[in-house]
Coordinates of N, CA, C and O and ligand atoms in Angstrom, one line a residue:
X1 N 45.7 1.1 -3.5 CA 44.7 1.9 -4.1 C 44.7 1.4 -5.5 O 45.9 1.4 -5.7
X2 N 43.4 1.2 -6.0 CA 43.5 0.8 -7.1 C 43.6 2.0 -7.6 O 42.2 2.6 -8.0
X3 N 44.5 2.3 -8.6 CA 44.1 3.7 -10.0 C 43.6 3.0 -10.9 O 43.1 4.8 -11.3
X4 N 42.8 2.6 -11.5 CA 41.4 3.1 -12.2 C 39.9 3.4 -11.5 O 39.4 4.2 -12.2
X5 N 40.1 2.9 -10.5 CA 38.9 3.5 -9.4 C 39.5 4.6 -9.3 O 38.2 5.5 -8.9
X6 N 40.8 5.1 -8.6 CA 40.5 6.4 -8.1 C 40.4 7.3 -9.5 O 39.7 7.9 -9.3
X7 N 41.1 6.9 -10.7 CA 40.5 8.4 -12.1 C 38.8 8.3 -11.7 O 38.5 9.2 -12.4
X8 N 38.4 6.9 -11.6 CA 37.0 6.9 -11.9 C 36.5 7.7 -10.4 O 35.8 8.7 -11.5
X9 N 37.0 7.8 -9.5 CA 36.7 8.9 -8.9 C 35.9 10.4 -9.2 O 35.6 11.2 -8.9
X10 N 37.8 10.2 -9.5 CA 38.7 11.7 -9.6 C 37.2 12.8 -10.8 O 37.5 13.5 -11.2
X11 N 36.7 11.3 -12.0 CA 36.7 12.0 -12.7 C 34.9 12.3 -12.5 O 34.4 13.2 -13.1
X12 N 33.9 11.9 -11.6 CA 32.9 12.9 -10.9 C 33.2 14.4 -11.1 O 32.2 14.9 -9.9
X13 N 34.4 15.1 -10.3 CA 35.0 15.7 -9.7 C 34.5 16.8 -11.0 O 35.7 16.5 -12.0
X14 N 33.6 18.0 -10.8 CA 33.2 18.8 -12.1 C 34.5 19.9 -11.7 O 34.8 20.6 -10.6
X15 N 34.8 20.5 -12.8 CA 35.6 21.8 -13.1 C 35.7 22.5 -13.9 O 34.7 22.1 -14.5
X16 N 35.9 23.6 -13.8 CA 36.6 25.1 -14.7 C 37.9 24.5 -15.9 O 38.2 23.5 -15.3
X17 N 37.8 24.7 -16.9 CA 39.0 24.5 -17.6 C 40.1 25.8 -18.0 O 39.5 27.0 -17.8
X18 N 41.3 25.9 -17.4 CA 42.0 26.8 -17.5 C 43.2 26.5 -18.3 O 44.0 25.1 -18.7
X19 N 44.2 27.0 -19.0 CA 45.4 27.3 -19.6 C 46.1 27.9 -19.2 O 46.3 29.0 -18.3
X20 N 47.3 27.4 -18.8 CA 48.1 27.7 -18.0 C 49.5 27.6 -18.7 O 49.7 26.6 -19.5
X21 N 50.2 29.1 -18.7 CA 51.3 29.5 -19.9 C 51.9 30.4 -19.9 O 52.1 30.6 -18.5
X22 N 53.7 29.9 -20.3 CA 55.0 31.1 -19.4 C 55.5 31.2 -21.3 O 55.3 31.2 -22.4
X23 N 56.5 31.9 -20.9 CA 57.8 32.3 -21.7 C 58.7 31.9 -21.5 O 58.6 32.5 -20.4
X24 N 59.7 31.5 -22.4 CA 61.0 31.7 -22.0 C 62.1 33.1 -21.7 O 61.5 33.6 -23.0
X25 N 62.9 33.1 -21.5 CA 64.0 34.1 -21.6 C 64.4 34.2 -23.6 O 64.0 35.4 -24.1
X26 N 64.0 33.9 -23.9 CA 64.0 33.7 -25.8 C 62.8 33.7 -26.1 O 62.8 34.1 -28.0
X27 N 61.9 33.9 -25.3 CA 60.6 34.7 -25.7 C 59.6 33.6 -26.8 O 58.4 33.8 -27.0
X28 N 59.7 32.3 -26.0 CA 59.0 31.4 -26.5 C 57.9 30.7 -25.6 O 57.9 30.5 -24.4
X29 N 56.8 31.2 -26.6 CA 55.9 30.3 -25.4 C 55.6 29.2 -25.2 O 55.2 28.8 -26.5
X30 N 54.6 28.9 -23.7 CA 54.2 27.6 -24.1 C 53.4 27.4 -22.6 O 53.5 28.0 -22.2
X31 N 52.5 26.1 -23.6 CA 51.3 26.5 -22.3 C 50.2 24.7 -22.0 O 50.9 24.3 -23.4
X32 N 49.9 24.9 -21.7 CA 48.7 23.2 -21.7 C 47.3 23.6 -21.3 O 47.2 24.2 -20.0
X33 N 47.2 22.5 -20.6 CA 45.5 22.9 -20.4 C 45.3 22.2 -19.1 O 46.0 20.7 -19.2
X34 N 44.9 22.9 -17.8 CA 44.8 22.4 -16.7 C 43.2 22.6 -16.3 O 42.8 23.5 -15.8
X35 N 42.8 21.2 -15.3 CA 41.9 21.7 -14.3 C 42.2 21.0 -13.2 O 41.0 21.9 -12.0
X36 N 43.7 22.1 -13.2 CA 43.6 21.9 -11.1 C 43.8 23.1 -10.8 O 43.8 22.9 -9.3
X37 N 43.1 23.8 -11.8 CA 43.6 25.0 -11.0 C 42.7 25.0 -9.2 O 41.5 24.9 -9.4
X38 N 42.9 26.0 -8.8 CA 42.7 27.3 -6.8 C 42.8 28.0 -6.9 O 44.1 28.0 -6.7
X39 N 42.1 28.1 -6.3 CA 41.9 29.8 -5.3 C 42.7 30.2 -4.2 O 42.4 28.1 -3.6
X40 N 43.5 29.4 -3.9 CA 44.5 29.7 -2.7 C 43.7 30.4 -1.1 O 43.7 30.5 0.0
X41 N 44.4 31.6 -2.1 CA 44.6 32.9 -0.7 C 44.3 34.5 -1.0 O 44.9 33.9 -1.9
X42 N 43.3 35.4 -0.6 CA 43.6 37.1 -1.2 C 44.4 37.5 -0.5 O 44.3 38.2 -0.9
X43 N 44.8 37.3 0.4 CA 45.9 37.7 1.0 C 46.9 37.4 2.1 O 46.7 37.3 3.1
X44 N 48.2 37.3 1.3 CA 47.9 37.3 0.4 C 47.3 37.2 -0.8 O 47.6 35.9 -0.8
X45 N 47.7 37.3 -2.8 CA 47.0 36.8 -3.5 C 47.8 35.3 -4.3 O 48.0 35.8 -4.8
X46 N 47.1 34.3 -3.7 CA 47.2 33.8 -4.0 C 46.5 31.7 -5.3 O 45.7 31.7 -4.6
X47 N 47.5 31.0 -5.8 CA 46.5 30.6 -6.3 C 46.9 28.9 -6.5 O 48.5 29.9 -6.5
X48 N 46.9 28.6 -7.2 CA 47.6 26.6 -7.3 C 47.1 26.2 -8.4 O 46.2 26.1 -9.1
X49 N 48.3 25.6 -9.1 CA 48.2 24.6 -10.1 C 48.7 23.3 -10.1 O 50.1 23.4 -9.4
X50 N 48.2 22.4 -10.6 CA 49.1 21.1 -9.5 C 49.9 20.3 -11.3 O 48.9 20.2 -11.9
X51 N 51.1 20.5 -11.6 CA 51.1 20.4 -12.9 C 52.9 18.7 -13.0 O 52.7 18.8 -12.4
X52 N 51.4 17.7 -13.5 CA 52.8 16.7 -14.0 C 53.8 17.5 -14.5 O 54.6 18.4 -15.6
X53 N 55.5 16.7 -13.4 CA 56.2 16.5 -14.2 C 56.5 16.4 -15.3 O 58.2 16.1 -16.1
X54 N 56.1 15.7 -15.9 CA 56.9 15.3 -17.9 C 56.4 16.6 -18.2 O 57.0 16.4 -20.0
X55 N 55.5 17.9 -17.9 CA 54.9 18.5 -19.4 C 56.2 19.8 -19.7 O 57.0 20.1 -18.3
X56 N 55.4 19.8 -20.8 CA 57.1 20.2 -20.7 C 56.6 22.6 -20.2 O 57.4 22.6 -20.0
X57 N 55.1 22.8 -20.2 CA 54.8 23.8 -19.7 C 55.8 23.7 -18.3 O 56.2 24.5 -17.3
X58 N 56.0 22.7 -17.5 CA 56.4 23.1 -15.8 C 57.8 22.3 -16.1 O 58.4 23.5 -15.0
X59 N 58.2 21.9 -16.8 CA 59.8 21.8 -17.2 C 59.7 23.9 -16.9 O 60.9 24.4 -16.6
X60 N 59.2 24.4 -18.2 CA 59.6 26.1 -18.8 C 59.0 27.0 -17.9 O 59.9 27.7 -17.1
X61 N 58.3 26.7 -17.1 CA 57.7 27.7 -15.4 C 59.0 27.5 -14.0 O 59.0 28.1 -13.6
X62 N 59.8 25.9 -14.1 CA 61.0 25.6 -13.1 C 61.3 26.6 -13.6 O 62.4 27.8 -12.5
X63 N 61.6 26.9 -15.0 CA 63.1 28.2 -15.0 C 62.5 29.4 -15.3 O 63.2 30.5 -14.9
X64 N 61.3 29.2 -15.9 CA 60.4 31.2 -16.0 C 60.1 31.7 -14.5 O 60.7 32.5 -14.4
X65 N 59.8 30.5 -14.0 CA 59.6 30.8 -12.6 C 58.0 32.6 -12.6 O 58.0 32.9 -11.8
X66 N 57.4 32.2 -13.7 CA 56.9 32.8 -13.9 C 55.6 32.0 -15.1 O 56.0 31.4 -15.7
X67 N 54.3 32.6 -14.5 CA 53.2 31.7 -15.4 C 51.9 33.0 -15.4 O 51.5 33.4 -14.3
X68 N 51.1 32.5 -16.2 CA 49.9 33.1 -16.4 C 48.4 32.0 -16.3 O 48.7 30.7 -16.9
X69 N 47.3 32.5 -15.8 CA 46.4 31.5 -15.8 C 45.3 31.9 -16.7 O 44.4 32.8 -16.4
X70 N 44.9 31.4 -18.1 CA 43.6 31.9 -19.1 C 42.3 31.3 -18.1 O 42.5 29.8 -18.7
X71 N 41.0 31.5 -18.1 CA 40.0 30.4 -17.9 C 38.7 30.9 -18.9 O 39.1 31.7 -19.6
X72 N 38.4 29.0 -19.4 CA 38.5 29.5 -20.4 C 36.6 29.1 -21.0 O 36.2 29.4 -19.4
X73 N 36.1 29.9 -21.7 CA 34.9 30.4 -22.2 C 34.6 29.3 -22.2 O 34.6 28.3 -23.6
X74 N 32.5 28.7 -22.7 CA 32.0 27.3 -22.9 C 32.8 27.7 -24.6 O 32.4 26.2 -25.0
X75 N 33.0 28.8 -25.2 CA 33.3 29.0 -27.0 C 34.7 28.8 -27.0 O 35.5 28.2 -28.1
X76 N 35.6 27.8 -25.8 CA 37.3 27.5 -26.1 C 37.5 26.3 -26.0 O 38.4 25.7 -25.9
X77 N 36.6 25.2 -25.9 CA 36.8 23.8 -26.1 C 37.8 23.5 -27.4 O 38.9 22.7 -26.6
X78 N 38.2 24.3 -28.1 CA 39.0 23.9 -29.3 C 40.8 24.5 -28.6 O 40.8 23.7 -28.8
X79 N 40.7 25.4 -27.8 CA 41.8 25.7 -26.8 C 41.7 24.5 -25.9 O 43.0 24.2 -26.4
X80 N 40.8 24.4 -24.9 CA 41.0 23.3 -24.7 C 42.0 22.5 -24.9 O 42.7 21.2 -24.1
X81 N 41.4 21.6 -26.5 CA 41.9 20.8 -26.2 C 43.3 20.8 -27.6 O 44.0 20.0 -27.1
X82 N 43.1 21.6 -28.0 CA 44.3 21.8 -28.9 C 45.6 22.4 -27.4 O 46.6 22.0 -27.7
X83 N 45.6 22.6 -26.5 CA 46.6 23.0 -25.6 C 46.3 21.1 -24.5 O 47.6 21.2 -23.8
X84 N 45.6 19.7 -24.9 CA 46.3 19.6 -24.2 C 46.7 18.2 -24.7 O 46.8 16.9 -24.7
X85 N 47.1 18.9 -26.1 CA 46.7 17.7 -27.9 C 47.9 16.6 -27.6 O 48.3 15.5 -28.1
X86 N 49.4 17.1 -26.9 CA 50.5 15.9 -26.2 C 50.6 16.3 -28.1 O 52.2 14.7 -28.2
X87 N 50.7 17.3 -28.3 CA 52.1 17.2 -29.7 C 53.4 17.5 -30.0 O 53.6 18.2 -28.2
X88 N 54.2 17.2 -30.1 CA 55.3 17.1 -29.5 C 56.0 18.9 -29.4 O 54.7 20.0 -29.9
X89 N 56.9 18.9 -28.4 CA 57.2 20.3 -27.6 C 57.2 21.6 -28.3 O 56.9 22.8 -27.5
X90 N 57.9 21.3 -29.7 CA 58.4 22.1 -30.5 C 56.9 23.4 -31.6 O 57.3 24.0 -32.1
X91 N 55.7 22.4 -30.9 CA 54.8 23.0 -32.4 C 53.8 23.9 -30.5 O 53.5 24.2 -30.3
X92 N 53.7 25.0 -31.9 CA 53.3 26.3 -31.2 C 51.3 26.2 -31.0 O 51.2 25.6 -32.1
X93 N 50.9 25.9 -29.6 CA 49.6 25.6 -29.5 C 48.5 26.9 -30.1 O 47.1 27.0 -30.1
X94 N 49.6 28.3 -30.0 CA 49.0 29.1 -29.6 C 47.0 29.9 -31.0 O 46.4 30.3 -30.4
X95 N 47.5 29.6 -32.1 CA 47.0 29.0 -33.1 C 46.2 30.4 -33.5 O 47.5 31.8 -33.2
X96 N 45.2 30.5 -34.1 CA 44.6 31.7 -34.7 C 44.0 33.0 -33.4 O 43.8 34.2 -34.2
X97 N 43.7 32.6 -32.2 CA 43.5 33.5 -31.6 C 44.0 34.7 -31.2 O 45.7 34.6 -30.9
X98 N 43.6 35.9 -30.5 CA 44.9 37.2 -29.4 C 44.8 36.7 -28.6 O 44.4 35.9 -27.4
X99 N 46.5 36.5 -28.0 CA 46.9 36.4 -27.2 C 47.8 37.4 -26.4 O 48.3 38.3 -27.5
X100 N 48.0 37.9 -25.8 CA 48.4 39.6 -25.0 C 49.5 38.5 -23.8 O 48.9 38.3 -23.2
X101 N 50.5 40.0 -24.1 CA 51.9 39.6 -22.9 C 50.6 40.5 -21.2 O 51.3 41.6 -21.9
X102 N 50.9 40.0 -20.9 CA 50.6 40.0 -19.4 C 52.1 40.4 -18.8 O 53.5 40.9 -19.4
X103 N 51.8 41.0 -17.2 CA 53.4 42.5 -17.1 C 54.1 41.1 -17.3 O 55.3 41.8 -16.9
X104 N 54.3 39.7 -16.5 CA 55.3 39.3 -17.1 C 56.2 38.6 -18.0 O 56.5 38.5 -18.6
X105 N 55.3 38.6 -19.3 CA 55.5 38.3 -20.3 C 54.4 37.5 -21.3 O 54.5 37.1 -22.4
X106 N 54.2 36.4 -20.0 CA 54.2 35.5 -20.3 C 52.7 35.5 -21.1 O 52.0 37.0 -20.7
X107 N 51.3 34.9 -21.5 CA 50.1 35.1 -22.5 C 49.3 35.0 -21.9 O 49.0 33.7 -21.3
X108 N 48.9 35.4 -22.4 CA 47.1 35.4 -21.6 C 46.0 35.5 -23.2 O 46.2 37.1 -23.8
X109 N 45.1 34.5 -23.2 CA 44.4 34.7 -24.0 C 42.6 36.0 -23.4 O 42.5 36.5 -23.0
X110 N 43.1 36.9 -25.1 CA 42.6 37.9 -25.0 C 40.8 38.3 -24.6 O 40.3 38.8 -23.5
X111 N 40.5 37.1 -25.1 CA 38.7 37.1 -24.9 C 38.3 35.7 -24.2 O 37.3 34.9 -23.2
X112 N 39.2 35.4 -22.3 CA 39.2 34.8 -21.6 C 37.7 34.9 -20.5 O 37.7 36.4 -20.8
X113 N 37.6 34.3 -20.2 CA 36.6 34.6 -19.3 C 37.2 35.4 -18.0 O 36.5 36.0 -17.2
X114 N 38.4 35.2 -17.8 CA 39.4 35.3 -16.5 C 41.2 35.2 -17.0 O 41.5 34.2 -17.1
X115 N 41.7 36.0 -16.3 CA 43.1 35.9 -16.4 C 44.0 36.1 -15.3 O 43.3 37.0 -14.9
X116 N 45.0 35.5 -15.1 CA 46.0 36.2 -13.5 C 47.6 35.5 -14.2 O 47.8 35.2 -15.1
X117 N 47.8 36.9 -13.9 CA 49.7 36.7 -14.2 C 49.6 36.6 -12.9 O 50.0 37.4 -11.8
X118 N 51.0 35.6 -13.0 CA 51.2 34.9 -11.6 C 53.1 34.8 -11.3 O 53.4 34.3 -12.5
X119 N 53.5 34.5 -10.5 CA 55.0 34.4 -9.9 C 55.2 33.5 -9.2 O 54.5 33.5 -8.6
X120 N 56.0 32.4 -9.3 CA 56.3 31.0 -8.6 C 56.2 31.1 -7.5 O 57.8 32.3 -6.8
X121 N 55.2 31.1 -6.5 CA 55.3 31.7 -4.8 C 56.6 30.4 -4.0 O 57.3 30.0 -3.6
X122 N 55.5 29.6 -4.6 CA 56.2 28.0 -4.0 C 56.3 26.9 -4.6 O 55.0 27.0 -5.9
X123 N 56.7 25.9 -4.2 CA 56.6 24.6 -5.4 C 57.2 23.3 -4.2 O 57.3 23.2 -3.4
X124 N 55.7 22.3 -4.6 CA 55.6 21.7 -3.5 C 55.4 20.3 -4.0 O 54.3 20.0 -4.6
X125 N 56.6 19.3 -4.5 CA 56.2 17.8 -4.9 C 55.4 16.6 -4.6 O 55.3 17.0 -3.6
X126 N 54.3 16.7 -5.4 CA 53.8 15.8 -5.1 C 53.6 14.6 -5.7 O 52.9 14.4 -7.0
X127 N 54.6 13.5 -5.6 CA 54.5 12.2 -6.8 C 54.7 13.0 -8.0 O 55.6 12.9 -7.9
X128 N 54.0 12.2 -8.7 CA 54.3 13.0 -9.9 C 53.7 14.0 -10.7 O 53.5 14.5 -12.0
X129 N 53.2 15.2 -9.5 CA 52.8 16.4 -9.7 C 53.5 17.2 -9.3 O 54.0 16.7 -7.6
X130 N 53.5 18.6 -9.5 CA 53.6 19.6 -7.8 C 53.0 20.1 -8.6 O 52.2 20.7 -9.6
X131 N 52.6 20.8 -6.9 CA 51.9 22.1 -6.4 C 52.6 23.4 -6.8 O 54.2 23.2 -6.0
X132 N 52.0 24.3 -8.0 CA 52.7 25.0 -7.9 C 51.9 26.2 -7.9 O 51.2 26.3 -7.6
X133 N 52.6 27.2 -6.8 CA 51.5 28.7 -6.2 C 51.9 29.3 -6.1 O 53.2 29.9 -6.5
X134 N 50.6 30.3 -7.0 CA 51.8 31.5 -7.6 C 51.0 33.5 -7.1 O 50.0 32.8 -6.1
X135 N 51.9 33.4 -6.6 CA 52.0 35.2 -6.5 C 50.7 35.8 -7.1 O 51.5 36.2 -8.6
X136 N 49.4 36.1 -7.4 CA 48.9 37.6 -8.2 C 49.5 38.6 -8.7 O 49.6 39.4 -7.3
X137 N 49.8 38.9 -9.7 CA 50.9 40.0 -9.7 C 49.8 41.0 -10.5 O 49.5 42.3 -10.3
X138 N 48.5 40.7 -10.9 CA 47.3 40.9 -12.1 C 46.4 40.1 -12.1 O 47.0 39.1 -12.8
X139 N 45.8 40.9 -12.8 CA 43.9 39.8 -13.2 C 43.5 40.9 -14.4 O 43.4 41.5 -14.3
X140 N 42.5 40.0 -14.3 CA 40.8 40.6 -15.5 C 40.6 39.9 -15.6 O 40.6 38.7 -16.0
X141 N 39.2 40.4 -16.3 CA 38.1 39.5 -16.4 C 37.3 40.5 -18.2 O 37.0 41.3 -18.0
X142 N 37.8 39.9 -18.6 CA 38.2 40.2 -20.0 C 36.8 40.6 -20.9 O 36.1 41.7 -21.5
X143 N 35.6 39.7 -20.9 CA 34.0 39.5 -20.7 C 33.6 38.8 -19.4 O 34.3 38.0 -19.1
X144 N 32.1 38.8 -19.1 CA 31.5 38.0 -18.6 C 30.7 36.3 -19.2 O 29.9 37.4 -20.4
X145 N 31.0 36.0 -19.0 CA 30.4 34.3 -19.8 C 30.6 33.3 -19.3 O 31.3 32.8 -18.1
X146 N 29.6 32.3 -19.9 CA 29.5 31.2 -18.6 C 31.1 30.3 -19.5 O 31.8 30.7 -20.2
X147 N 31.2 29.5 -18.1 CA 32.6 28.4 -18.3 C 33.2 27.7 -19.4 O 31.6 26.9 -19.2
X148 N 34.0 27.0 -19.7 CA 33.8 25.9 -19.9 C 34.0 24.3 -18.5 O 34.6 25.6 -18.2
X149 N 32.9 23.5 -18.9 CA 33.1 22.8 -17.8 C 34.2 21.5 -18.1 O 33.5 20.8 -19.5
X150 N 34.6 21.0 -17.0 CA 35.2 19.1 -17.3 C 35.3 18.1 -16.7 O 34.8 18.9 -15.7
X151 N 33.9 17.2 -17.0 CA 33.1 16.4 -15.6 C 33.0 15.1 -16.6 O 33.0 14.9 -17.8
X152 N 33.6 14.0 -16.2 CA 33.6 12.4 -16.7 C 34.2 12.3 -17.8 O 34.0 12.0 -19.3
X153 N 35.8 13.0 -18.1 CA 36.3 13.0 -19.3 C 36.1 13.5 -20.5 O 36.3 13.3 -21.2
X154 N 35.0 14.8 -20.6 CA 34.2 15.5 -21.2 C 34.4 16.8 -20.9 O 34.4 17.3 -20.3
X155 N 34.5 17.6 -22.1 CA 34.0 18.7 -22.3 C 32.3 19.0 -21.9 O 31.8 18.6 -23.2
X156 N 32.1 20.4 -21.2 CA 30.7 20.4 -21.3 C 30.6 21.9 -20.9 O 31.3 22.8 -20.4
X157 N 29.7 22.5 -20.9 CA 28.6 23.6 -20.5 C 27.7 23.8 -18.9 O 27.3 22.5 -19.3
X158 N 27.5 24.4 -18.6 CA 26.8 25.0 -17.4 C 25.7 24.5 -18.2 O 25.1 24.9 -18.7
X159 N 24.6 23.5 -17.0 CA 23.2 23.7 -18.2 C 22.7 25.2 -17.9 O 21.7 25.6 -18.5
X160 N 22.7 25.9 -16.8 CA 22.1 27.4 -16.2 C 22.1 28.1 -17.4 O 21.7 29.2 -17.5
X161 N 24.0 28.4 -18.1 CA 24.4 28.9 -19.4 C 23.3 28.8 -20.8 O 22.7 29.9 -21.1
X162 N 22.1 26.9 -20.6 CA 21.8 26.5 -21.6 C 20.2 27.6 -21.3 O 19.3 28.5 -21.9
X163 N 20.2 28.2 -20.5 CA 19.0 29.2 -20.0 C 18.8 30.0 -19.2 O 18.0 30.8 -19.1
X164 N 20.0 30.8 -20.1 CA 20.3 31.8 -20.0 C 20.4 33.1 -18.5 O 20.6 34.0 -18.7
X165 N 21.2 30.9 -17.8 CA 20.6 32.4 -16.3 C 22.0 33.1 -15.7 O 23.1 32.8 -14.8
X166 N 23.4 32.2 -16.6 CA 24.5 32.2 -16.2 C 25.2 33.0 -17.5 O 24.7 33.2 -18.1
X167 N 26.1 33.9 -17.6 CA 26.5 34.8 -16.2 C 26.0 35.5 -14.4 O 24.8 36.1 -15.7
Ligands
FMN201 C1 40.7 19.5 -19.3 C2 42.1 18.6 -18.8 C3 42.3 19.6 -17.7 C4 43.5 19.2 -17.7 N1 44.1 19.3 -16.2 C5 45.3 19.1 -16.4 C6 46.3 19.2 -14.9 O1 45.4 19.9 -13.7 N2 47.5 19.0 -14.9 C7 48.2 18.4 -15.5 O2 49.8 18.2 -15.0 N3 48.0 18.1 -16.7 C8 46.5 18.8 -17.1 N4 46.0 17.6 -18.4 C9 46.7 16.9 -19.3 C10 48.0 18.0 -20.5 O3 46.5 19.3 -20.4 C11 48.2 17.5 -21.2 O4 49.6 16.4 -20.5 C12 49.6 18.8 -21.6 O5 49.8 17.3 -22.8 C13 50.7 18.8 -21.6 O6 51.3 19.0 -22.2 P1 52.7 20.1 -22.3 O7 53.7 18.7 -21.9 O8 53.5 20.3 -24.4 O9 53.4 21.4 -20.9 C14 44.4 18.5 -18.6 C15 43.6 18.0 -19.5 C16 43.0 18.1 -19.8 C17 42.1 17.6 -20.8

């Protein structure tokens, strides 16, 4: 498979954008932008994310076994960029927004379009990524708002949102 073509095809897939975050025993928060979030099952409640094995977030979740998913709204593009910035792992990406500690202790964005608090239920090695299955322990919809979209390597908004028909 030609890797350039593969990337080109995958870029045609539109998705929402989330921040996957965790906290260490020492209380250090860390997170990253992800578009590989997926709903998996309702009973039991399971979701998945695919994390590149070289990411700091992957390494920290391996140890903590807990993570949160904050679904970004259309106003959260700066957050999506900041958490994908490739800054040194020691840099705190959390910025000026309010982040609350969920039940597991991992941070959730207070004004996210939605959030999930998870315990790692299973891990599946998948090449240079790991599919992390999360059992949902708690969840919330802080406010109803139009989502941030990622398509063709760019952050976008739903056209319906501009028409005022979303949510
Ligand atoms: C819109 C967008 C979606 C992304 N989705 C994923 C993803 O699903 N999985 C992944 O491993 N990296 C994804 N990335 C890349 C990570 O955010 C990036 O590698 C990040 O710097 C990792 O941070 P860390 O090493 O501090 O954990 C995405 C980047 C962007 C901009």
